mmCIF file of C-alpha atoms in Angstrom:
data_model
loop_
_atom_site.group_PDB
_atom_site.id
_atom_site.type_symbol
_atom_site.label_atom_id
_atom_site.label_comp_id
_atom_site.label_asym_id
_atom_site.label_seq_id
_atom_site.Cartn_x
_atom_site.Cartn_y
_atom_site.Cartn_z
ATOM 1 C CA MET A 1 38.212 7.326 0.671
ATOM 2 C CA LEU A 2 35.932 10.198 -0.316
ATOM 3 C CA ALA A 3 33.310 7.741 -1.608
ATOM 4 C CA LEU A 4 33.498 5.825 1.665
ATOM 5 C CA GLN A 5 33.054 9.050 3.628
ATOM 6 C CA ARG A 6 30.060 9.971 1.446
ATOM 7 C CA ASN A 7 28.391 6.616 2.028
ATOM 8 C CA GLN A 8 28.970 6.898 5.763
ATOM 9 C CA ASN A 9 27.424 10.372 5.732
ATOM 10 C CA LEU A 10 24.451 9.076 3.741
ATOM 11 C CA ASN A 11 23.982 6.295 6.276
ATOM 12 C CA LEU A 12 23.961 8.909 9.030
ATOM 13 C CA ILE A 13 21.380 11.008 7.156
ATOM 14 C CA MET A 14 19.137 8.168 5.946
ATOM 15 C CA LYS A 15 16.910 6.895 8.720
ATOM 16 C CA LYS A 16 16.139 3.185 8.784
ATOM 17 C CA THR A 17 12.595 2.293 7.764
ATOM 18 C CA VAL A 18 9.880 0.670 9.892
ATOM 19 C CA ALA A 19 6.503 -0.685 8.737
ATOM 20 C CA VAL A 20 3.977 -0.462 11.580
ATOM 21 C CA ASP A 21 0.735 -2.441 11.387
ATOM 22 C CA MET A 22 -2.584 -0.803 12.385
ATOM 23 C CA ASP A 23 -5.046 -3.434 13.666
ATOM 24 C CA GLY A 24 -3.599 -5.115 16.739
ATOM 25 C CA VAL A 25 -0.607 -2.755 16.955
ATOM 26 C CA LEU A 26 -1.814 0.870 16.751
ATOM 27 C CA ALA A 27 -5.493 -0.026 17.071
ATOM 28 C CA ASP A 28 -6.632 -2.156 20.014
ATOM 29 C CA VAL A 29 -8.928 -4.436 18.007
ATOM 30 C CA GLU A 30 -8.968 -7.204 20.632
ATOM 31 C CA ASN A 31 -10.480 -4.929 23.259
ATOM 32 C CA HIS A 32 -12.851 -3.581 20.584
ATOM 33 C CA PHE A 33 -13.972 -7.143 19.704
ATOM 34 C CA LEU A 34 -14.372 -8.083 23.394
ATOM 35 C CA ASN A 35 -16.369 -4.957 24.222
ATOM 36 C CA LEU A 36 -18.635 -5.325 21.178
ATOM 37 C CA TYR A 37 -19.157 -9.023 21.840
ATOM 38 C CA ASN A 38 -20.076 -8.499 25.479
ATOM 39 C CA GLN A 39 -22.376 -5.578 24.613
ATOM 40 C CA ASN A 40 -24.128 -7.552 21.848
ATOM 41 C CA PHE A 41 -24.463 -10.899 23.630
ATOM 42 C CA GLY A 42 -24.724 -9.816 27.295
ATOM 43 C CA THR A 43 -21.647 -11.898 28.165
ATOM 44 C CA LYS A 44 -18.600 -11.183 30.297
ATOM 45 C CA LEU A 45 -15.891 -12.669 28.090
ATOM 46 C CA THR A 46 -12.378 -11.671 29.113
ATOM 47 C CA TYR A 47 -8.961 -11.696 27.490
ATOM 48 C CA GLU A 48 -8.309 -15.075 29.232
ATOM 49 C CA ASP A 49 -11.264 -16.661 27.396
ATOM 50 C CA ILE A 50 -9.957 -15.830 23.906
ATOM 51 C CA LYS A 51 -6.213 -16.192 24.601
ATOM 52 C CA GLY A 52 -4.333 -18.438 22.152
ATOM 53 C CA LYS A 53 -7.194 -18.769 19.654
ATOM 54 C CA PRO A 54 -7.171 -17.588 16.037
ATOM 55 C CA GLU A 55 -9.023 -14.278 15.583
ATOM 56 C CA ARG A 56 -11.911 -15.750 13.624
ATOM 57 C CA GLU A 57 -12.491 -18.643 16.087
ATOM 58 C CA ALA A 58 -11.972 -16.869 19.405
ATOM 59 C CA PHE A 59 -15.618 -16.106 20.170
ATOM 60 C CA PRO A 60 -18.391 -18.621 20.915
ATOM 61 C CA ASP A 61 -20.507 -17.303 18.037
ATOM 62 C CA PRO A 62 -18.689 -18.281 14.832
ATOM 63 C CA GLY A 63 -18.392 -15.524 12.252
ATOM 64 C CA VAL A 64 -18.879 -12.715 14.739
ATOM 65 C CA VAL A 65 -15.412 -11.269 14.146
ATOM 66 C CA MET A 66 -16.116 -10.982 10.419
ATOM 67 C CA LYS A 67 -19.546 -9.514 11.212
ATOM 68 C CA PHE A 68 -18.100 -6.835 13.513
ATOM 69 C CA ALA A 69 -15.219 -6.044 11.139
ATOM 70 C CA SER A 70 -17.621 -5.550 8.235
ATOM 71 C CA THR A 71 -19.954 -3.225 10.169
ATOM 72 C CA PRO A 72 -19.693 0.489 9.279
ATOM 73 C CA GLY A 73 -17.965 2.392 12.084
ATOM 74 C CA PHE A 74 -15.972 -0.576 13.403
ATOM 75 C CA PHE A 75 -12.595 0.746 12.249
ATOM 76 C CA ARG A 76 -13.521 4.386 12.907
ATOM 77 C CA THR A 77 -14.277 3.711 16.603
ATOM 78 C CA VAL A 78 -11.558 1.232 17.565
ATOM 79 C CA PRO A 79 -9.649 2.379 20.678
ATOM 80 C CA VAL A 80 -6.004 3.387 20.346
ATOM 81 C CA MET A 81 -3.520 0.828 21.706
ATOM 82 C CA LYS A 82 -2.099 1.896 25.083
ATOM 83 C CA ASP A 83 0.964 4.181 24.709
ATOM 84 C CA ALA A 84 0.827 3.897 20.884
ATOM 85 C CA VAL A 85 0.625 7.653 20.208
ATOM 86 C CA GLU A 86 3.663 8.534 22.319
ATOM 87 C CA GLY A 87 5.487 5.404 21.146
ATOM 88 C CA LEU A 88 4.946 6.086 17.456
ATOM 89 C CA LYS A 89 5.992 9.721 17.924
ATOM 90 C CA LYS A 90 9.271 8.542 19.439
ATOM 91 C CA LEU A 91 9.761 6.063 16.606
ATOM 92 C CA CYS A 92 9.201 8.843 14.046
ATOM 93 C CA ASP A 93 12.054 10.828 15.610
ATOM 94 C CA ILE A 94 14.569 8.084 14.924
ATOM 95 C CA PHE A 95 13.104 6.096 11.992
ATOM 96 C CA ASP A 96 11.377 6.637 8.665
ATOM 97 C CA VAL A 97 7.996 5.210 9.720
ATOM 98 C CA TYR A 98 5.300 3.819 7.413
ATOM 99 C CA VAL A 99 1.898 2.705 8.686
ATOM 100 C CA VAL A 100 1.037 -0.398 6.665
ATOM 101 C CA SER A 101 -2.412 -1.914 7.041
ATOM 102 C CA SER A 102 -3.954 -4.907 5.323
ATOM 103 C CA ALA A 103 -7.233 -3.148 4.527
ATOM 104 C CA MET A 104 -8.392 -4.235 1.075
ATOM 105 C CA GLU A 105 -10.669 -7.038 2.302
ATOM 106 C CA PHE A 106 -13.095 -4.310 3.410
ATOM 107 C CA PRO A 107 -12.648 -1.579 0.762
ATOM 108 C CA GLN A 108 -15.769 0.233 1.923
ATOM 109 C CA PHE A 109 -13.865 1.184 5.096
ATOM 110 C CA LEU A 110 -10.627 2.474 3.570
ATOM 111 C CA GLU A 111 -11.618 6.063 4.289
ATOM 112 C CA GLU A 112 -12.626 5.124 7.868
ATOM 113 C CA LYS A 113 -9.144 3.744 8.444
ATOM 114 C CA TYR A 114 -7.528 6.857 6.982
ATOM 115 C CA ASP A 115 -9.766 9.125 9.107
ATOM 116 C CA TRP A 116 -8.971 7.136 12.266
ATOM 117 C CA LEU A 117 -5.244 7.538 11.597
ATOM 118 C CA ALA A 118 -5.648 11.256 10.830
ATOM 119 C CA GLU A 119 -7.517 11.770 14.117
ATOM 120 C CA HIS A 120 -5.245 9.816 16.446
ATOM 121 C CA PHE A 121 -1.875 10.016 14.642
ATOM 122 C CA PRO A 122 -1.998 13.391 12.825
ATOM 123 C CA PHE A 123 1.818 13.470 12.691
ATOM 124 C CA ILE A 124 1.792 10.601 10.130
ATOM 125 C CA HIS A 125 1.951 12.242 6.676
ATOM 126 C CA TRP A 126 -0.313 10.788 3.950
ATOM 127 C CA LYS A 127 2.849 9.839 2.027
ATOM 128 C CA LYS A 128 3.651 7.374 4.819
ATOM 129 C CA ILE A 129 0.365 5.437 4.778
ATOM 130 C CA VAL A 130 -0.028 2.137 2.908
ATOM 131 C CA LEU A 131 -3.405 0.372 2.710
ATOM 132 C CA CYS A 132 -2.871 -2.948 1.010
ATOM 133 C CA GLY A 133 -3.920 -6.561 0.577
ATOM 134 C CA ASP A 134 -1.085 -8.897 1.473
ATOM 135 C CA LYS A 135 2.174 -7.311 2.643
ATOM 136 C CA LYS A 136 4.580 -9.428 0.614
ATOM 137 C CA ILE A 137 5.996 -6.536 -1.410
ATOM 138 C CA VAL A 138 6.619 -4.256 1.575
ATOM 139 C CA ASN A 139 10.337 -3.694 1.960
ATOM 140 C CA THR A 140 11.477 -1.935 5.136
ATOM 141 C CA ASP A 141 14.256 -2.558 7.645
ATOM 142 C CA PHE A 142 11.763 -3.543 10.371
ATOM 143 C CA MET A 143 8.151 -4.675 10.450
ATOM 144 C CA ILE A 144 5.997 -4.615 13.602
ATOM 145 C CA ASP A 145 2.935 -6.808 13.166
ATOM 146 C CA ASP A 146 0.708 -9.167 15.190
ATOM 147 C CA HIS A 147 0.215 -11.649 12.314
ATOM 148 C CA CYS A 148 2.736 -14.298 11.243
ATOM 149 C CA LYS A 149 1.228 -14.292 7.718
ATOM 150 C CA ASN A 150 2.719 -10.807 7.299
ATOM 151 C CA LEU A 151 6.046 -11.464 9.043
ATOM 152 C CA ASP A 152 6.705 -14.850 7.392
ATOM 153 C CA PHE A 153 7.509 -13.309 3.976
ATOM 154 C CA PHE A 154 9.226 -10.215 5.305
ATOM 155 C CA LYS A 155 12.863 -9.724 4.272
ATOM 156 C CA GLY A 156 13.876 -7.261 7.001
ATOM 157 C CA THR A 157 13.797 -7.788 10.782
ATOM 158 C CA PRO A 158 10.352 -9.009 11.880
ATOM 159 C CA ILE A 159 8.943 -8.025 15.292
ATOM 160 C CA LEU A 160 5.828 -9.743 16.636
ATOM 161 C CA PHE A 161 3.435 -7.540 18.618
ATOM 162 C CA SER A 162 1.634 -9.665 21.227
ATOM 163 C CA ALA A 163 -2.055 -10.400 20.689
ATOM 164 C CA PHE A 164 -4.488 -13.003 22.026
ATOM 165 C CA HIS A 165 -4.176 -15.027 18.820
ATOM 166 C CA ASN A 166 -0.358 -15.224 18.726
ATOM 167 C CA ILE A 167 0.677 -16.104 22.286
ATOM 168 C CA ASP A 168 1.942 -19.549 21.219
ATOM 169 C CA VAL A 169 4.211 -18.213 18.453
ATOM 170 C CA ASP A 170 7.892 -18.351 19.377
ATOM 171 C CA LYS A 171 9.693 -17.815 16.071
ATOM 172 C CA TYR A 172 9.955 -14.003 16.223
ATOM 173 C CA VAL A 173 11.314 -11.342 18.543
ATOM 174 C CA ARG A 174 8.252 -10.388 20.573
ATOM 175 C CA VAL A 175 7.127 -7.085 22.043
ATOM 176 C CA ASP A 176 4.211 -6.972 24.495
ATOM 177 C CA ASN A 177 3.398 -3.270 24.331
ATOM 178 C CA TRP A 178 4.518 0.094 22.932
ATOM 179 C CA LYS A 179 7.057 0.713 25.722
ATOM 180 C CA ASP A 180 8.753 -2.539 24.581
ATOM 181 C CA VAL A 181 8.659 -1.372 20.939
ATOM 182 C CA VAL A 182 10.475 1.864 21.737
ATOM 183 C CA SER A 183 13.041 0.203 24.037
ATOM 184 C CA LEU A 184 13.838 -2.471 21.444
ATOM 185 C CA LEU A 185 14.030 -0.238 18.389
ATOM 186 C CA LYS A 186 16.092 2.485 20.080
ATOM 187 C CA ILE A 187 18.957 -0.016 20.020
ATOM 188 C CA TYR A 188 18.793 -0.378 16.226
ATOM 189 C CA ALA A 189 18.242 3.261 15.173
ATOM 190 C CA MET B 1 22.811 -31.181 -5.594
ATOM 191 C CA LEU B 2 19.408 -31.724 -4.032
ATOM 192 C CA ALA B 3 19.422 -28.198 -2.593
ATOM 193 C CA LEU B 4 20.311 -26.787 -6.015
ATOM 194 C CA GLN B 5 17.490 -28.777 -7.618
ATOM 195 C CA ARG B 6 15.076 -27.494 -4.964
ATOM 196 C CA ASN B 7 16.083 -23.876 -5.568
ATOM 197 C CA GLN B 8 15.691 -24.324 -9.304
ATOM 198 C CA ASN B 9 12.227 -25.798 -8.747
ATOM 199 C CA LEU B 10 11.324 -22.914 -6.433
ATOM 200 C CA ASN B 11 12.471 -20.444 -9.088
ATOM 201 C CA LEU B 12 10.255 -22.210 -11.592
ATOM 202 C CA ILE B 13 7.287 -22.050 -9.214
ATOM 203 C CA MET B 14 7.804 -18.512 -7.907
ATOM 204 C CA LYS B 15 6.687 -15.940 -10.440
ATOM 205 C CA LYS B 16 8.598 -12.685 -10.597
ATOM 206 C CA THR B 17 6.736 -9.696 -9.185
ATOM 207 C CA VAL B 18 5.543 -6.577 -11.011
ATOM 208 C CA ALA B 19 4.120 -3.387 -9.512
ATOM 209 C CA VAL B 20 1.764 -1.723 -12.001
ATOM 210 C CA ASP B 21 0.724 1.896 -11.487
ATOM 211 C CA MET B 22 -2.939 2.930 -11.959
ATOM 212 C CA ASP B 23 -3.145 6.591 -13.050
ATOM 213 C CA GLY B 24 -1.367 7.050 -16.369
ATOM 214 C CA VAL B 25 -0.781 3.299 -16.844
ATOM 215 C CA LEU B 26 -4.054 1.393 -16.314
ATOM 216 C CA ALA B 27 -6.201 4.533 -16.188
ATOM 217 C CA ASP B 28 -5.986 7.022 -19.064
ATOM 218 C CA VAL B 29 -5.899 10.152 -16.902
ATOM 219 C CA GLU B 30 -4.416 12.362 -19.604
ATOM 220 C CA ASN B 31 -7.387 11.819 -21.909
ATOM 221 C CA HIS B 32 -9.683 12.260 -18.891
ATOM 222 C CA PHE B 33 -8.027 15.611 -18.049
ATOM 223 C CA LEU B 34 -8.151 16.759 -21.684
ATOM 224 C CA ASN B 35 -11.827 15.822 -22.102
ATOM 225 C CA LEU B 36 -12.854 17.440 -18.820
ATOM 226 C CA TYR B 37 -10.845 20.577 -19.580
ATOM 227 C CA ASN B 38 -12.342 20.986 -23.047
ATOM 228 C CA GLN B 39 -15.864 20.301 -21.732
ATOM 229 C CA ASN B 40 -15.494 22.800 -18.884
ATOM 230 C CA PHE B 41 -13.723 25.604 -20.766
ATOM 231 C CA GLY B 42 -15.111 25.180 -24.315
ATOM 232 C CA THR B 43 -11.563 24.705 -25.657
ATOM 233 C CA LYS B 44 -10.078 22.227 -28.127
ATOM 234 C CA LEU B 45 -6.827 21.418 -26.372
ATOM 235 C CA THR B 46 -5.034 18.390 -27.780
ATOM 236 C CA TYR B 47 -2.295 16.058 -26.655
ATOM 237 C CA GLU B 48 0.205 18.214 -28.609
ATOM 238 C CA ASP B 49 -0.677 21.263 -26.489
ATOM 239 C CA ILE B 50 0.184 19.604 -23.176
ATOM 240 C CA LYS B 51 3.089 17.432 -24.364
ATOM 241 C CA GLY B 52 6.277 17.721 -22.304
ATOM 242 C CA LYS B 53 4.717 19.736 -19.477
ATOM 243 C CA PRO B 54 4.420 18.672 -15.833
ATOM 244 C CA GLU B 55 0.900 17.435 -14.993
ATOM 245 C CA ARG B 56 0.024 20.355 -12.746
ATOM 246 C CA GLU B 57 1.224 23.006 -15.249
ATOM 247 C CA ALA B 58 -0.007 21.494 -18.517
ATOM 248 C CA PHE B 59 -3.299 23.375 -18.742
ATOM 249 C CA PRO B 60 -3.770 27.151 -19.238
ATOM 250 C CA ASP B 61 -5.837 27.426 -16.049
ATOM 251 C CA PRO B 62 -3.420 26.784 -13.162
ATOM 252 C CA GLY B 63 -4.725 24.421 -10.525
ATOM 253 C CA VAL B 64 -7.265 22.776 -12.797
ATOM 254 C CA VAL B 65 -5.597 19.351 -12.565
ATOM 255 C CA MET B 66 -5.846 19.453 -8.775
ATOM 256 C CA LYS B 67 -9.460 20.695 -9.063
ATOM 257 C CA PHE B 68 -10.468 17.840 -11.387
ATOM 258 C CA ALA B 69 -8.574 15.210 -9.374
ATOM 259 C CA SER B 70 -10.300 16.305 -6.150
ATOM 260 C CA THR B 71 -13.805 16.215 -7.651
ATOM 261 C CA PRO B 72 -15.990 13.233 -6.625
ATOM 262 C CA GLY B 73 -16.343 10.804 -9.511
ATOM 263 C CA PHE B 74 -13.082 11.757 -11.235
ATOM 264 C CA PHE B 75 -11.325 8.461 -10.463
ATOM 265 C CA ARG B 76 -14.505 6.397 -10.819
ATOM 266 C CA THR B 77 -15.079 7.598 -14.411
ATOM 267 C CA VAL B 78 -11.556 7.650 -15.844
ATOM 268 C CA PRO B 79 -11.312 5.687 -19.128
ATOM 269 C CA VAL B 80 -9.261 2.504 -19.197
ATOM 270 C CA MET B 81 -5.908 2.815 -20.991
ATOM 271 C CA LYS B 82 -5.998 1.239 -24.488
ATOM 272 C CA ASP B 83 -5.233 -2.514 -24.383
ATOM 273 C CA ALA B 84 -4.664 -2.402 -20.596
ATOM 274 C CA VAL B 85 -7.227 -5.091 -19.708
ATOM 275 C CA GLU B 86 -5.848 -7.669 -22.143
ATOM 276 C CA GLY B 87 -2.271 -6.618 -21.375
ATOM 277 C CA LEU B 88 -2.661 -6.947 -17.621
ATOM 278 C CA LYS B 89 -4.371 -10.326 -18.041
ATOM 279 C CA LYS B 90 -1.377 -11.570 -20.028
ATOM 280 C CA LEU B 91 0.991 -10.183 -17.395
ATOM 281 C CA CYS B 92 -0.940 -11.996 -14.651
ATOM 282 C CA ASP B 93 -0.373 -15.299 -16.457
ATOM 283 C CA ILE B 94 3.390 -14.972 -16.232
ATOM 284 C CA PHE B 95 4.019 -12.663 -13.242
ATOM 285 C CA ASP B 96 2.823 -12.078 -9.694
ATOM 286 C CA VAL B 97 1.162 -8.717 -10.381
ATOM 287 C CA TYR B 98 0.382 -5.990 -7.827
ATOM 288 C CA VAL B 99 -1.526 -2.836 -8.696
ATOM 289 C CA VAL B 100 0.173 -0.053 -6.744
ATOM 290 C CA SER B 101 -1.392 3.387 -6.750
ATOM 291 C CA SER B 102 -0.310 6.561 -4.987
ATOM 292 C CA ALA B 103 -3.781 7.394 -3.703
ATOM 293 C CA MET B 104 -3.469 8.812 -0.182
ATOM 294 C CA GLU B 105 -3.422 12.484 -1.247
ATOM 295 C CA PHE B 106 -7.166 12.121 -1.904
ATOM 296 C CA PRO B 107 -8.316 9.671 0.797
ATOM 297 C CA GLN B 108 -11.977 10.457 0.131
ATOM 298 C CA PHE B 109 -11.607 8.633 -3.201
ATOM 299 C CA LEU B 110 -9.900 5.435 -2.029
ATOM 300 C CA GLU B 111 -13.120 3.471 -2.445
ATOM 301 C CA GLU B 112 -13.687 5.008 -5.920
ATOM 302 C CA LYS B 113 -10.289 3.739 -7.009
ATOM 303 C CA TYR B 114 -10.986 0.282 -5.604
ATOM 304 C CA ASP B 115 -14.413 0.190 -7.310
ATOM 305 C CA TRP B 116 -12.921 1.286 -10.629
ATOM 306 C CA LEU B 117 -10.372 -1.533 -10.434
ATOM 307 C CA ALA B 118 -13.048 -4.056 -9.440
ATOM 308 C CA GLU B 119 -15.166 -3.026 -12.431
ATOM 309 C CA HIS B 120 -12.492 -2.979 -15.121
ATOM 310 C CA PHE B 121 -9.932 -5.467 -13.761
ATOM 311 C CA PRO B 122 -12.033 -7.982 -11.768
ATOM 312 C CA PHE B 123 -9.274 -10.596 -12.130
ATOM 313 C CA ILE B 124 -7.055 -8.570 -9.737
ATOM 314 C CA HIS B 125 -7.594 -10.060 -6.251
ATOM 315 C CA TRP B 126 -7.940 -7.629 -3.330
ATOM 316 C CA LYS B 127 -4.743 -9.112 -1.878
ATOM 317 C CA LYS B 128 -2.852 -7.662 -4.867
ATOM 318 C CA ILE B 129 -3.962 -4.036 -4.489
ATOM 319 C CA VAL B 130 -1.824 -1.416 -2.754
ATOM 320 C CA LEU B 131 -3.093 2.131 -2.214
ATOM 321 C CA CYS B 132 -0.265 4.153 -0.760
ATOM 322 C CA GLY B 133 1.436 7.518 -0.382
ATOM 323 C CA ASP B 134 4.958 7.422 -1.761
ATOM 324 C CA LYS B 135 6.150 4.134 -3.257
ATOM 325 C CA LYS B 136 9.588 4.020 -1.650
ATOM 326 C CA ILE B 137 8.954 0.823 0.317
ATOM 327 C CA VAL B 138 7.516 -1.152 -2.601
ATOM 328 C CA ASN B 139 9.816 -4.049 -3.427
ATOM 329 C CA THR B 140 9.061 -5.952 -6.641
ATOM 330 C CA ASP B 141 11.203 -7.208 -9.512
ATOM 331 C CA PHE B 142 9.690 -4.688 -11.943
ATOM 332 C CA MET B 143 7.777 -1.423 -11.620
ATOM 333 C CA ILE B 144 5.754 0.110 -14.459
ATOM 334 C CA ASP B 145 5.021 3.764 -13.735
ATOM 335 C CA ASP B 146 4.705 7.095 -15.569
ATOM 336 C CA HIS B 147 6.359 9.121 -12.801
ATOM 337 C CA CYS B 148 10.105 9.354 -12.192
ATOM 338 C CA LYS B 149 9.444 10.202 -8.507
ATOM 339 C CA ASN B 150 8.276 6.590 -8.111
ATOM 340 C CA LEU B 151 10.927 4.939 -10.290
ATOM 341 C CA ASP B 152 13.881 6.943 -8.900
ATOM 342 C CA PHE B 153 13.879 5.109 -5.553
ATOM 343 C CA PHE B 154 12.909 1.714 -6.924
ATOM 344 C CA LYS B 155 15.407 -1.105 -6.347
ATOM 345 C CA GLY B 156 14.147 -3.510 -9.068
ATOM 346 C CA THR B 157 13.951 -2.865 -12.828
ATOM 347 C CA PRO B 158 12.096 0.394 -13.528
ATOM 348 C CA ILE B 159 9.977 0.773 -16.681
ATOM 349 C CA LEU B 160 8.665 4.186 -17.701
ATOM 350 C CA PHE B 161 5.182 4.244 -19.254
ATOM 351 C CA SER B 162 4.949 7.157 -21.700
ATOM 352 C CA ALA B 163 2.789 10.127 -20.727
ATOM 353 C CA PHE B 164 2.586 13.749 -21.873
ATOM 354 C CA HIS B 165 4.551 14.897 -18.845
ATOM 355 C CA ASN B 166 7.516 12.499 -19.233
ATOM 356 C CA ILE B 167 8.424 12.629 -22.948
ATOM 357 C CA ASP B 168 11.780 14.302 -22.213
ATOM 358 C CA VAL B 169 12.887 11.668 -19.703
ATOM 359 C CA ASP B 170 15.569 9.359 -21.092
ATOM 360 C CA LYS B 171 16.946 7.610 -18.016
ATOM 361 C CA TYR B 172 14.582 4.596 -18.031
ATOM 362 C CA VAL B 173 13.519 1.814 -20.363
ATOM 363 C CA ARG B 174 10.366 3.251 -21.943
ATOM 364 C CA VAL B 175 7.134 1.617 -23.093
ATOM 365 C CA ASP B 176 4.610 3.594 -25.138
ATOM 366 C CA ASN B 177 1.572 1.383 -24.683
ATOM 367 C CA TRP B 178 0.328 -1.934 -23.292
ATOM 368 C CA LYS B 179 1.429 -3.941 -26.336
ATOM 369 C CA ASP B 180 4.977 -2.722 -25.589
ATOM 370 C CA VAL B 181 4.591 -3.711 -21.914
ATOM 371 C CA VAL B 182 3.672 -7.284 -22.777
ATOM 372 C CA SER B 183 6.373 -7.644 -25.459
ATOM 373 C CA LEU B 184 9.063 -6.308 -23.128
ATOM 374 C CA LEU B 185 8.109 -8.261 -20.016
ATOM 375 C CA LYS B 186 7.596 -11.580 -21.809
ATOM 376 C CA ILE B 187 11.375 -11.639 -22.237
ATOM 377 C CA TYR B 188 11.963 -11.425 -18.471
ATOM 378 C CA ALA B 189 9.274 -13.813 -17.187
#
C-alpha cells in the first residue's frame, strides 16, 4: 500500500516528456524557403505552389532547398513559427520538454541552431537540447515533428505538425499550429 | 508460426543498439587535462594524484577543468582513448552504434567535437551522432559512459567505463579499457 502510494506520488511529481522538433515546428522553414526563393529568383511562389511536395522537390529549381540550407546564416535567420514561443512556454509548465533537432547533416551550423534557440527560446535550458542525426534512439512520451521518418520509429505517442510536404499523410494525430499543440497536449499532461 | 518466424528473422536482422560516450570513453580527457595542467603550471601531477576525485575538484587549482574545457581547441585536440578506434569498429560490426555526447554546456565547441569525431572515427555516419544536454531521453540497449549521472537514469544495460573520478563506484558493470568493452559486448550481440 505504501509502495503504491509512493509510485502514485512519483507519477504526480514526474512530468511526462515531450520531444519538440525545431525545423518546421519551432522554426518556420517553409516560409523561410519561400521568401528566399522568391527573393533569389524574382518569383511569386506561394504556399499553394509547394503544397504536398517533398521538401527537396518543392521548388522549380532542383537542389535549391539543399543550397539554402547549407548557406551560412540560414538557420540563424529563420523566422519563429507563429505562436511557438508562447506555446512552448505553456508546454514547459506541464511537461518535461526537450528540443530535438536533426542537425548533424550540416555540422557547420550546429552553433547557429543553438544560438537561434537561445535567442528565441531562452527558457529552454542547455540540458534540454538534443542535436542529432536520426531520432531513432529518442525516447519520450510524446514527439511533435513534421517528418514521418522521425515519427515512424518513435515508441511514444507521435504527433504530426502540419507542413507543405506532409499534407497527404493520414497515419498520425495531426496538429496545424501551436494553439492546436497546446490544446491537444493539455489533455495528456 | 509464420509470425514467430518473422519476428525471429527481424531479431536476426535488427542489431542491438549501443550509446557510446565521447569524453572519457572515446576521447582521453583525463590525459588531456593532466598534460595541459602540467604544461601550464610546471607540475608533474600523475594519474595517482587525481584518482578518486570528482573531475572539477581533481586539480590543485580550482576551476582549472572548466577553464581548459572552455578553451577553443580543447575538444579538437584531445587524444583518442587507447584502442578506441579498433574497438568501436568491432562494435559497429555487431551493434547499431550511436555516439552520444553531453556537449551543450559548451555550444561554441559543437563543431570541434563533430570535426574530432570525423577525423578519428570517420566510419561513424552523421546520422549516428547525438550532441545533447542530459542523456535522460536516450533509449538504447546498452550505454557505455564514465559518468553515473548519465547511467543512473538509463533504462537499458549500463556499463561504466573506468575514469579517475569513478574508481569508487561499484553499482555498475565496469570496463577498464576498450579491449574489455569488446570482450563484454560480444557476449550480448
